[in-house]
């Protein structure tokens, strides 16, 4: 726990240092210096995210496969998977409703009175392949090696599900050596992650400093109403998730929240929920969740339980509609939200995935895609919030399912600094 607290402290210190250095560079240096600083300093962030991505594929495959094989019967796998998907859909609906509730009350786009553009605008976002056919085709890997090379989490999850179910059907006597070997691989990857996390504070400093140097602190003031309302929606969604978690986990939900603070903070400051995946998996296991449940539910959640993206999509789509004075009926809003929810599933690895979903969806409802340009300048600050709550949402969902399945490790000792005893 001492090391975890040190990491949290260093992350906060380096984040503040990034804000101060970025603001100073933006205010007191030339455009050439700002451009050079941003281009070079982000190398630290790129290195960190590459190191994390290096770990993700073998970690997801090994943990998910082992988790499925240890779950045993196909009926058990189907039951746990079914419960997970029901909760993922429910949490998505809850998140959308919270975002919708806040944006309708605050009306951050009201008063902008923008003219609807007569010509199409290029947002620079690749929105191809957003059809149902494109999504389903992309879900199935043509090669597991290719999926791992490209870090396609959903494709890795699909292959691991088939591989794990096939292994489980052969029985424990037959698959025991492979389970043991993959278990060793997962532990090695978690150890490697521990080393990689030493780079996190520097990566966070670089990411924050670069954005502030380019945009300045003033951009936050210009969009204060939107950002304030958006983070109010994020906070309310967190409270809703914690309230639901309290129903199942009781007071233990607060211990879970404390244990997830580091991965949530990493996701927030790097704007990447992927960066927090290994640490989230480790902390959930230490919390007491069965490694089998964690290994099975968490990777699926990373593709289907994007609660932060749901808050963002509902909030941002209605903000753009308000900015252009476009009034949607209750039925149109309902269909728009349903479309956004379905379009968001399985695109966790797509750069700026929430913006891509918006760009692909809102034109069908006569909302100008040019409105996305209003958000691009502050997207990094918005992405921080949606990445963080994605991690928290997946952590709570996994712990709830472990509790519901009776897969909580009763031998976990709660005293600070004490390691869990494996069941």
Short mmCIF file of C-alpha atoms in Angstrom, two decimals:
data_model
loop_
_atom_site.label_atom_id
_atom_site.label_comp_id
_atom_site.label_asym_id
_atom_site.label_seq_id
_atom_site.Cartn_x
_atom_site.Cartn_y
_atom_site.Cartn_z
CA UNK A 1 0.00 0.00 0.00
CA UNK A 2 2.91 2.34 0.70
CA UNK A 3 4.12 1.98 -2.88
CA UNK A 4 0.59 2.54 -4.20
CA UNK A 5 0.27 5.76 -2.17
CA UNK A 6 3.65 6.93 -3.48
CA UNK A 7 2.50 6.32 -7.05
CA UNK A 8 -0.68 8.35 -6.44
CA UNK A 9 1.35 11.18 -4.93
CA UNK A 10 3.83 11.22 -7.81
CA UNK A 11 1.01 11.19 -10.38
CA UNK A 12 -0.66 14.21 -8.74
CA UNK A 13 2.65 16.09 -8.42
CA UNK A 14 3.64 15.46 -12.04
CA UNK A 15 0.13 16.37 -13.25
CA UNK A 16 0.34 19.74 -11.47
CA UNK A 17 3.87 20.23 -12.83
CA UNK A 18 2.54 19.54 -16.32
CA UNK A 19 -0.20 22.16 -15.92
CA UNK A 20 2.25 24.79 -14.64
CA UNK A 21 4.93 24.10 -17.25
CA UNK A 22 2.39 24.03 -20.08
CA UNK A 23 0.83 27.32 -18.98
CA UNK A 24 4.26 28.97 -18.70
CA UNK A 25 5.36 27.76 -22.14
CA UNK A 26 2.07 28.87 -23.71
CA UNK A 27 2.30 32.34 -22.17
CA UNK A 28 5.98 33.17 -22.43
CA UNK A 29 7.39 31.43 -25.51
CA UNK A 30 7.00 31.62 -29.29
CA UNK A 31 4.78 29.40 -31.44
CA UNK A 32 7.89 27.62 -32.72
CA UNK A 33 8.99 26.79 -29.16
CA UNK A 34 5.49 25.61 -28.25
CA UNK A 35 5.36 23.34 -31.31
CA UNK A 36 8.84 21.95 -30.60
CA UNK A 37 8.02 21.34 -26.92
CA UNK A 38 4.73 19.58 -27.72
CA UNK A 39 6.27 17.40 -30.43
CA UNK A 40 9.21 16.30 -28.29
CA UNK A 41 7.73 16.01 -24.80
CA UNK A 42 4.90 13.74 -25.95
CA UNK A 43 7.54 11.12 -26.72
CA UNK A 44 7.33 10.20 -23.02
CA UNK A 45 3.58 9.63 -23.28
CA UNK A 46 3.98 7.64 -26.49
CA UNK A 47 6.61 5.40 -24.87
CA UNK A 48 4.40 4.74 -21.84
CA UNK A 49 1.32 3.91 -23.91
CA UNK A 50 3.38 1.67 -26.19
CA UNK A 51 4.76 -0.17 -23.17
CA UNK A 52 1.24 -0.66 -21.84
CA UNK A 53 -0.01 -1.88 -25.23
CA UNK A 54 2.92 -4.28 -25.32
CA UNK A 55 1.54 -5.92 -22.17
CA UNK A 56 -2.21 -5.80 -22.98
CA UNK A 57 -2.49 -8.55 -25.64
CA UNK A 58 -0.64 -11.36 -23.80
CA UNK A 59 -2.25 -10.31 -20.51
CA UNK A 60 -5.82 -10.35 -21.88
CA UNK A 61 -5.30 -13.65 -23.68
CA UNK A 62 -3.64 -15.44 -20.77
CA UNK A 63 -5.95 -14.18 -18.02
CA UNK A 64 -9.18 -14.57 -19.97
CA UNK A 65 -8.31 -18.07 -21.21
CA UNK A 66 -7.28 -19.23 -17.73
CA UNK A 67 -10.39 -17.67 -16.20
CA UNK A 68 -12.70 -19.47 -18.62
CA UNK A 69 -10.95 -22.84 -18.26
CA UNK A 70 -11.10 -22.58 -14.48
CA UNK A 71 -14.78 -21.66 -14.56
CA UNK A 72 -15.23 -25.14 -15.93
CA UNK A 73 -18.66 -25.99 -17.29
CA UNK A 74 -20.02 -24.21 -20.34
CA UNK A 75 -23.21 -23.49 -18.39
CA UNK A 76 -21.22 -21.54 -15.79
CA UNK A 77 -19.45 -19.54 -18.50
CA UNK A 78 -22.77 -18.74 -20.17
CA UNK A 79 -24.39 -17.74 -16.88
CA UNK A 80 -21.57 -15.38 -15.84
CA UNK A 81 -21.28 -13.96 -19.36
CA UNK A 82 -25.03 -13.41 -19.53
CA UNK A 83 -25.09 -11.59 -16.20
CA UNK A 84 -22.15 -9.45 -17.33
CA UNK A 85 -23.86 -8.42 -20.57
CA UNK A 86 -27.14 -7.62 -18.79
CA UNK A 87 -25.28 -5.33 -16.39
CA UNK A 88 -23.20 -3.75 -19.18
CA UNK A 89 -26.36 -2.84 -21.09
CA UNK A 90 -28.08 -1.60 -17.92
CA UNK A 91 -25.12 0.57 -16.94
CA UNK A 92 -24.96 2.00 -20.47
CA UNK A 93 -28.63 2.99 -20.27
CA UNK A 94 -28.11 4.53 -16.81
CA UNK A 95 -25.10 6.50 -18.05
CA UNK A 96 -26.97 7.80 -21.09
CA UNK A 97 -29.91 8.90 -18.93
CA UNK A 98 -27.63 10.74 -16.50
CA UNK A 99 -25.84 12.57 -19.33
CA UNK A 100 -29.18 13.40 -20.93
CA UNK A 101 -30.65 14.64 -17.64
CA UNK A 102 -27.75 17.04 -16.96
CA UNK A 103 -27.47 18.41 -20.51
CA UNK A 104 -31.23 19.06 -20.69
CA UNK A 105 -31.20 20.94 -17.38
CA UNK A 106 -28.00 22.94 -17.97
CA UNK A 107 -28.50 23.64 -21.72
CA UNK A 108 -24.77 24.37 -22.31
CA UNK A 109 -25.34 24.82 -26.07
CA UNK A 110 -28.26 27.18 -25.63
CA UNK A 111 -27.59 30.75 -26.70
CA UNK A 112 -24.83 29.90 -29.17
CA UNK A 113 -27.32 30.19 -32.04
CA UNK A 114 -24.95 28.78 -34.65
CA UNK A 115 -26.01 28.79 -38.28
CA UNK A 116 -26.38 25.34 -39.80
CA UNK A 117 -23.53 24.96 -42.35
CA UNK A 118 -24.61 24.66 -45.97
CA UNK A 119 -21.53 22.65 -46.96
CA UNK A 120 -20.17 19.43 -45.53
CA UNK A 121 -17.19 19.72 -43.20
CA UNK A 122 -14.31 17.29 -42.89
CA UNK A 123 -13.72 16.49 -39.22
CA UNK A 124 -10.67 14.37 -39.95
CA UNK A 125 -12.28 11.37 -38.24
CA UNK A 126 -12.37 7.98 -39.93
CA UNK A 127 -16.00 6.98 -39.58
CA UNK A 128 -16.10 4.10 -42.04
CA UNK A 129 -17.09 0.60 -40.92
CA UNK A 130 -19.68 1.81 -38.41
CA UNK A 131 -22.46 -0.27 -39.96
CA UNK A 132 -23.74 -3.41 -38.23
CA UNK A 133 -22.12 -5.53 -40.94
CA UNK A 134 -18.81 -3.70 -40.52
CA UNK A 135 -18.90 -4.06 -36.75
CA UNK A 136 -19.69 -7.79 -36.78
CA UNK A 137 -17.09 -8.49 -39.46
CA UNK A 138 -14.45 -6.61 -37.51
CA UNK A 139 -15.32 -8.50 -34.32
CA UNK A 140 -14.11 -11.85 -35.71
CA UNK A 141 -10.33 -12.08 -36.10
CA UNK A 142 -8.92 -13.58 -39.29
CA UNK A 143 -5.69 -14.22 -37.39
CA UNK A 144 -5.01 -14.14 -33.67
CA UNK A 145 -1.45 -13.07 -34.45
CA UNK A 146 -2.80 -10.12 -36.44
CA UNK A 147 -5.27 -9.22 -33.68
CA UNK A 148 -2.46 -9.22 -31.12
CA UNK A 149 -0.15 -7.27 -33.40
CA UNK A 150 -2.80 -4.58 -33.84
CA UNK A 151 -3.92 -4.73 -30.18
CA UNK A 152 -7.52 -5.38 -31.20
CA UNK A 153 -8.92 -6.12 -27.75
CA UNK A 154 -12.36 -7.26 -28.91
CA UNK A 155 -10.88 -9.70 -31.44
CA UNK A 156 -8.51 -11.06 -28.77
CA UNK A 157 -11.49 -11.46 -26.42
CA UNK A 158 -13.47 -13.39 -29.08
CA UNK A 159 -10.57 -15.75 -29.81
CA UNK A 160 -9.88 -16.24 -26.09
CA UNK A 161 -13.53 -17.09 -25.48
CA UNK A 162 -13.46 -19.82 -28.14
CA UNK A 163 -10.05 -21.06 -27.01
CA UNK A 164 -11.03 -21.07 -23.33
CA UNK A 165 -14.38 -22.79 -23.89
CA UNK A 166 -12.66 -25.41 -26.06
CA UNK A 167 -10.06 -25.99 -23.35
CA UNK A 168 -12.68 -26.15 -20.59
CA UNK A 169 -14.66 -28.79 -22.50
CA UNK A 170 -11.63 -31.13 -22.48
CA UNK A 171 -11.60 -31.31 -18.68
CA UNK A 172 -9.17 -30.32 -15.95
CA UNK A 173 -6.90 -33.35 -16.33
CA UNK A 174 -6.23 -32.52 -19.96
CA UNK A 175 -5.89 -28.74 -19.78
CA UNK A 176 -4.12 -28.41 -16.39
CA UNK A 177 -0.58 -27.97 -17.86
CA UNK A 178 -1.74 -25.22 -20.23
CA UNK A 179 -3.68 -23.45 -17.49
CA UNK A 180 -0.61 -23.51 -15.26
CA UNK A 181 1.62 -22.18 -18.06
CA UNK A 182 -0.76 -19.35 -19.01
CA UNK A 183 -1.19 -18.49 -15.34
CA UNK A 184 2.58 -18.00 -15.11
CA UNK A 185 2.45 -15.80 -18.23
CA UNK A 186 -0.25 -13.60 -16.68
CA UNK A 187 1.75 -13.16 -13.46
CA UNK A 188 4.86 -12.27 -15.46
CA UNK A 189 2.88 -9.68 -17.44
CA UNK A 190 1.57 -8.15 -14.21
CA UNK A 191 5.14 -7.96 -12.93
CA UNK A 192 6.22 -6.24 -16.14
CA UNK A 193 3.31 -3.83 -15.70
CA UNK A 194 4.67 -2.91 -12.28
CA UNK A 195 7.93 -1.86 -13.93
CA UNK A 196 6.09 0.06 -16.66
CA UNK A 197 4.11 2.03 -14.07
CA UNK A 198 7.32 3.73 -12.94
CA UNK A 199 7.13 5.66 -16.23
CA UNK A 200 3.52 6.76 -15.63
CA UNK A 201 4.21 10.05 -13.78
CA UNK A 202 6.56 11.23 -16.54
CA UNK A 203 4.04 10.25 -19.22
CA UNK A 204 1.30 12.14 -17.37
CA UNK A 205 3.50 15.23 -17.06
CA UNK A 206 4.20 15.12 -20.81
CA UNK A 207 0.56 14.64 -21.85
CA UNK A 208 -0.82 17.46 -19.68
CA UNK A 209 2.03 19.86 -20.43
CA UNK A 210 1.70 19.38 -24.19
CA UNK A 211 -2.04 20.07 -24.25
CA UNK A 212 -1.85 23.14 -21.99
CA UNK A 213 1.14 24.50 -23.94
CA UNK A 214 -0.84 24.30 -27.19
CA UNK A 215 -4.27 25.38 -25.97
CA UNK A 216 -3.51 27.44 -22.86
CA UNK A 217 -5.57 27.51 -19.68
CA UNK A 218 -7.96 29.93 -21.37
CA UNK A 219 -9.64 27.19 -23.38
CA UNK A 220 -10.98 25.73 -20.15
CA UNK A 221 -12.63 29.07 -19.33
CA UNK A 222 -14.20 29.41 -22.79
CA UNK A 223 -15.84 26.01 -22.38
CA UNK A 224 -16.43 26.27 -18.63
CA UNK A 225 -20.19 25.68 -18.91
CA UNK A 226 -19.84 22.59 -21.10
CA UNK A 227 -16.92 21.10 -19.14
CA UNK A 228 -18.61 21.84 -15.79
CA UNK A 229 -21.86 20.20 -16.86
CA UNK A 230 -20.06 17.26 -18.41
CA UNK A 231 -18.05 16.55 -15.26
CA UNK A 232 -21.19 16.99 -13.16
CA UNK A 233 -22.71 14.21 -15.30
CA UNK A 234 -19.56 12.11 -14.83
CA UNK A 235 -19.69 12.62 -11.05
CA UNK A 236 -23.41 11.80 -10.89
CA UNK A 237 -22.82 8.63 -12.92
CA UNK A 238 -20.08 7.66 -10.46
CA UNK A 239 -22.50 8.14 -7.58
CA UNK A 240 -25.16 6.04 -9.35
CA UNK A 241 -22.64 3.24 -9.98
CA UNK A 242 -21.43 3.37 -6.37
CA UNK A 243 -25.04 3.31 -5.13
CA UNK A 244 -25.77 0.19 -7.19
CA UNK A 245 -22.46 -1.29 -6.02
CA UNK A 246 -23.42 -0.58 -2.40
CA UNK A 247 -26.60 -2.65 -2.82
CA UNK A 248 -24.49 -5.70 -3.68
CA UNK A 249 -21.16 -5.06 -1.92
CA UNK A 250 -22.39 -3.03 1.06
CA UNK A 251 -19.62 -1.02 2.77
CA UNK A 252 -16.96 -2.96 0.87
CA UNK A 253 -17.70 -0.74 -2.14
CA UNK A 254 -15.79 2.07 -0.40
CA UNK A 255 -12.74 -0.17 0.06
CA UNK A 256 -13.01 -1.06 -3.60
CA UNK A 257 -13.13 2.63 -4.51
CA UNK A 258 -9.99 3.23 -2.46
CA UNK A 259 -8.17 0.35 -4.13
CA UNK A 260 -9.12 1.52 -7.62
CA UNK A 261 -7.91 5.08 -7.11
CA UNK A 262 -4.54 4.44 -8.79
CA UNK A 263 -5.85 2.85 -12.01
CA UNK A 264 -8.63 5.48 -12.18
CA UNK A 265 -6.04 8.24 -11.75
CA UNK A 266 -3.80 6.71 -14.42
CA UNK A 267 -6.75 6.51 -16.84
CA UNK A 268 -7.74 10.10 -16.03
CA UNK A 269 -4.32 11.64 -16.50
CA UNK A 270 -3.32 9.64 -19.60
CA UNK A 271 -6.81 9.72 -21.18
CA UNK A 272 -6.47 5.97 -21.71
CA UNK A 273 -8.47 3.29 -19.93
CA UNK A 274 -6.19 0.73 -21.61
CA UNK A 275 -3.27 2.13 -19.62
CA UNK A 276 -5.11 1.24 -16.41
CA UNK A 277 -6.16 -2.29 -17.41
CA UNK A 278 -3.27 -4.28 -15.83
CA UNK A 279 -3.42 -2.33 -12.57
CA UNK A 280 -7.22 -2.67 -12.43
CA UNK A 281 -6.95 -6.44 -12.84
CA UNK A 282 -4.36 -6.62 -10.08
CA UNK A 283 -6.35 -4.45 -7.65
CA UNK A 284 -9.59 -6.37 -8.18
CA UNK A 285 -7.79 -9.60 -7.36
CA UNK A 286 -6.33 -8.01 -4.21
CA UNK A 287 -9.80 -6.76 -3.30
CA UNK A 288 -10.89 -10.38 -3.09
CA UNK A 289 -12.54 -11.10 -6.43
CA UNK A 290 -11.83 -14.55 -7.81
CA UNK A 291 -9.11 -14.30 -10.43
CA UNK A 292 -11.27 -16.46 -12.71
CA UNK A 293 -14.15 -13.94 -12.60
CA UNK A 294 -11.84 -10.94 -12.96
CA UNK A 295 -10.03 -12.52 -15.90
CA UNK A 296 -13.32 -13.32 -17.61
CA UNK A 297 -15.42 -10.19 -16.96
CA UNK A 298 -12.88 -7.35 -17.12
CA UNK A 299 -11.69 -7.85 -20.74
CA UNK A 300 -15.30 -8.10 -21.95
CA UNK A 301 -16.13 -4.94 -20.00
CA UNK A 302 -13.39 -3.05 -21.79
CA UNK A 303 -15.26 -3.62 -25.04
CA UNK A 304 -18.89 -3.42 -23.91
CA UNK A 305 -19.02 -1.44 -20.66
CA UNK A 306 -17.95 2.05 -21.76
CA UNK A 307 -20.07 4.05 -19.33
CA UNK A 308 -17.92 7.17 -19.72
CA UNK A 309 -18.34 7.14 -23.47
CA UNK A 310 -22.11 6.83 -23.01
CA UNK A 311 -22.21 9.91 -20.76
CA UNK A 312 -20.11 11.78 -23.30
CA UNK A 313 -22.12 10.75 -26.36
CA UNK A 314 -25.48 11.70 -24.85
CA UNK A 315 -24.12 14.98 -23.46
CA UNK A 316 -22.18 15.99 -26.58
CA UNK A 317 -24.87 15.09 -29.13
CA UNK A 318 -27.49 17.17 -27.34
CA UNK A 319 -25.01 20.04 -26.84
CA UNK A 320 -24.44 20.19 -30.62
CA UNK A 321 -28.18 20.06 -31.27
CA UNK A 322 -28.71 22.93 -28.80
CA UNK A 323 -25.89 24.97 -30.37
CA UNK A 324 -27.63 24.80 -33.77
CA UNK A 325 -31.13 25.29 -32.28
CA UNK A 326 -32.23 21.85 -33.48
CA UNK A 327 -35.20 20.58 -31.48
CA UNK A 328 -35.63 16.83 -31.31
CA UNK A 329 -38.80 15.07 -30.23
CA UNK A 330 -38.80 12.57 -27.37
CA UNK A 331 -38.98 9.72 -29.90
CA UNK A 332 -36.04 11.13 -31.90
CA UNK A 333 -33.94 11.54 -28.77
CA UNK A 334 -34.76 7.97 -27.68
CA UNK A 335 -33.73 6.53 -31.06
CA UNK A 336 -30.57 8.70 -31.12
CA UNK A 337 -29.51 7.46 -27.68
CA UNK A 338 -30.20 3.83 -28.61
CA UNK A 339 -28.18 4.24 -31.81
CA UNK A 340 -25.27 5.81 -29.92
CA UNK A 341 -25.29 2.96 -27.40
CA UNK A 342 -25.24 0.25 -30.07
CA UNK A 343 -22.63 2.05 -32.18
CA UNK A 344 -20.25 2.41 -29.24
CA UNK A 345 -19.96 -1.30 -28.44
CA UNK A 346 -16.67 -2.88 -29.28
CA UNK A 347 -14.70 0.15 -30.47
CA UNK A 348 -12.57 0.64 -27.36
CA UNK A 349 -9.35 0.46 -29.39
CA UNK A 350 -10.41 3.07 -31.97
CA UNK A 351 -8.60 6.42 -31.52
CA UNK A 352 -11.06 9.10 -30.31
CA UNK A 353 -13.73 6.41 -30.35
CA UNK A 354 -16.47 8.56 -28.79
CA UNK A 355 -15.96 11.27 -31.44
CA UNK A 356 -16.04 8.62 -34.17
CA UNK A 357 -19.36 7.31 -32.84
CA UNK A 358 -20.78 10.85 -32.82
CA UNK A 359 -19.54 11.59 -36.35
CA UNK A 360 -21.09 8.38 -37.65
CA UNK A 361 -24.42 8.78 -35.84
CA UNK A 362 -25.62 12.38 -35.56
CA UNK A 363 -25.90 13.15 -39.32
CA UNK A 364 -28.75 10.61 -39.50
CA UNK A 365 -30.70 12.90 -37.15
CA UNK A 366 -29.97 16.06 -39.17
CA UNK A 367 -27.47 17.30 -36.59
CA UNK A 368 -24.47 18.90 -38.39
CA UNK A 369 -21.31 16.86 -38.03
CA UNK A 370 -19.46 20.21 -38.09
CA UNK A 371 -20.58 20.58 -34.48
CA UNK A 372 -17.94 18.05 -33.50
CA UNK A 373 -15.32 20.67 -34.37
CA UNK A 374 -16.62 22.66 -31.37
CA UNK A 375 -15.45 19.85 -29.10
CA UNK A 376 -12.18 18.78 -30.69
CA UNK A 377 -10.13 21.46 -28.96
CA UNK A 378 -11.17 20.26 -25.52
CA UNK A 379 -11.56 16.57 -26.34
CA UNK A 380 -8.44 15.67 -24.36
CA UNK A 381 -9.96 17.12 -21.18
CA UNK A 382 -13.24 15.33 -21.85
CA UNK A 383 -11.48 12.06 -22.64
CA UNK A 384 -9.80 12.18 -19.23
CA UNK A 385 -13.18 11.95 -17.50
CA UNK A 386 -14.68 9.27 -19.72
CA UNK A 387 -11.54 7.10 -19.46
CA UNK A 388 -11.52 7.32 -15.67
CA UNK A 389 -15.19 6.40 -15.23
CA UNK A 390 -14.83 3.54 -17.72
CA UNK A 391 -12.25 2.01 -15.36
CA UNK A 392 -14.39 2.60 -12.27
CA UNK A 393 -17.47 1.18 -13.98
CA UNK A 394 -15.68 -1.98 -15.02
CA UNK A 395 -14.18 -2.40 -11.56
CA UNK A 396 -17.55 -2.13 -9.81
CA UNK A 397 -19.22 -4.44 -12.37
CA UNK A 398 -16.56 -7.13 -11.91
CA UNK A 399 -16.73 -6.97 -8.10
CA UNK A 400 -20.55 -7.15 -8.15
CA UNK A 401 -20.52 -10.22 -10.39
CA UNK A 402 -17.89 -11.91 -8.23
CA UNK A 403 -20.05 -11.28 -5.15
CA UNK A 404 -23.21 -12.47 -6.91
CA UNK A 405 -21.48 -15.67 -8.03
CA UNK A 406 -20.07 -16.34 -4.54
CA UNK A 407 -16.57 -15.91 -5.97
CA UNK A 408 -15.19 -13.50 -3.38
CA UNK A 409 -12.06 -14.69 -1.62
CA UNK A 410 -12.88 -14.83 2.07
CA UNK A 411 -9.19 -15.20 2.97
CA UNK A 412 -8.34 -11.67 1.88
CA UNK A 413 -7.00 -9.74 4.86
CA UNK A 414 -8.10 -6.13 4.82
CA UNK A 415 -5.31 -4.62 6.88
CA UNK A 416 -3.16 -2.12 5.02
CA UNK A 417 -0.12 -3.60 3.36
CA UNK A 418 -1.24 -7.24 3.66
CA UNK A 419 -1.34 -9.36 0.53
CA UNK A 420 -4.30 -11.54 -0.32
CA UNK A 421 -4.16 -15.31 0.07
CA UNK A 422 -5.23 -17.07 -3.10
CA UNK A 423 -8.28 -19.28 -2.81
#
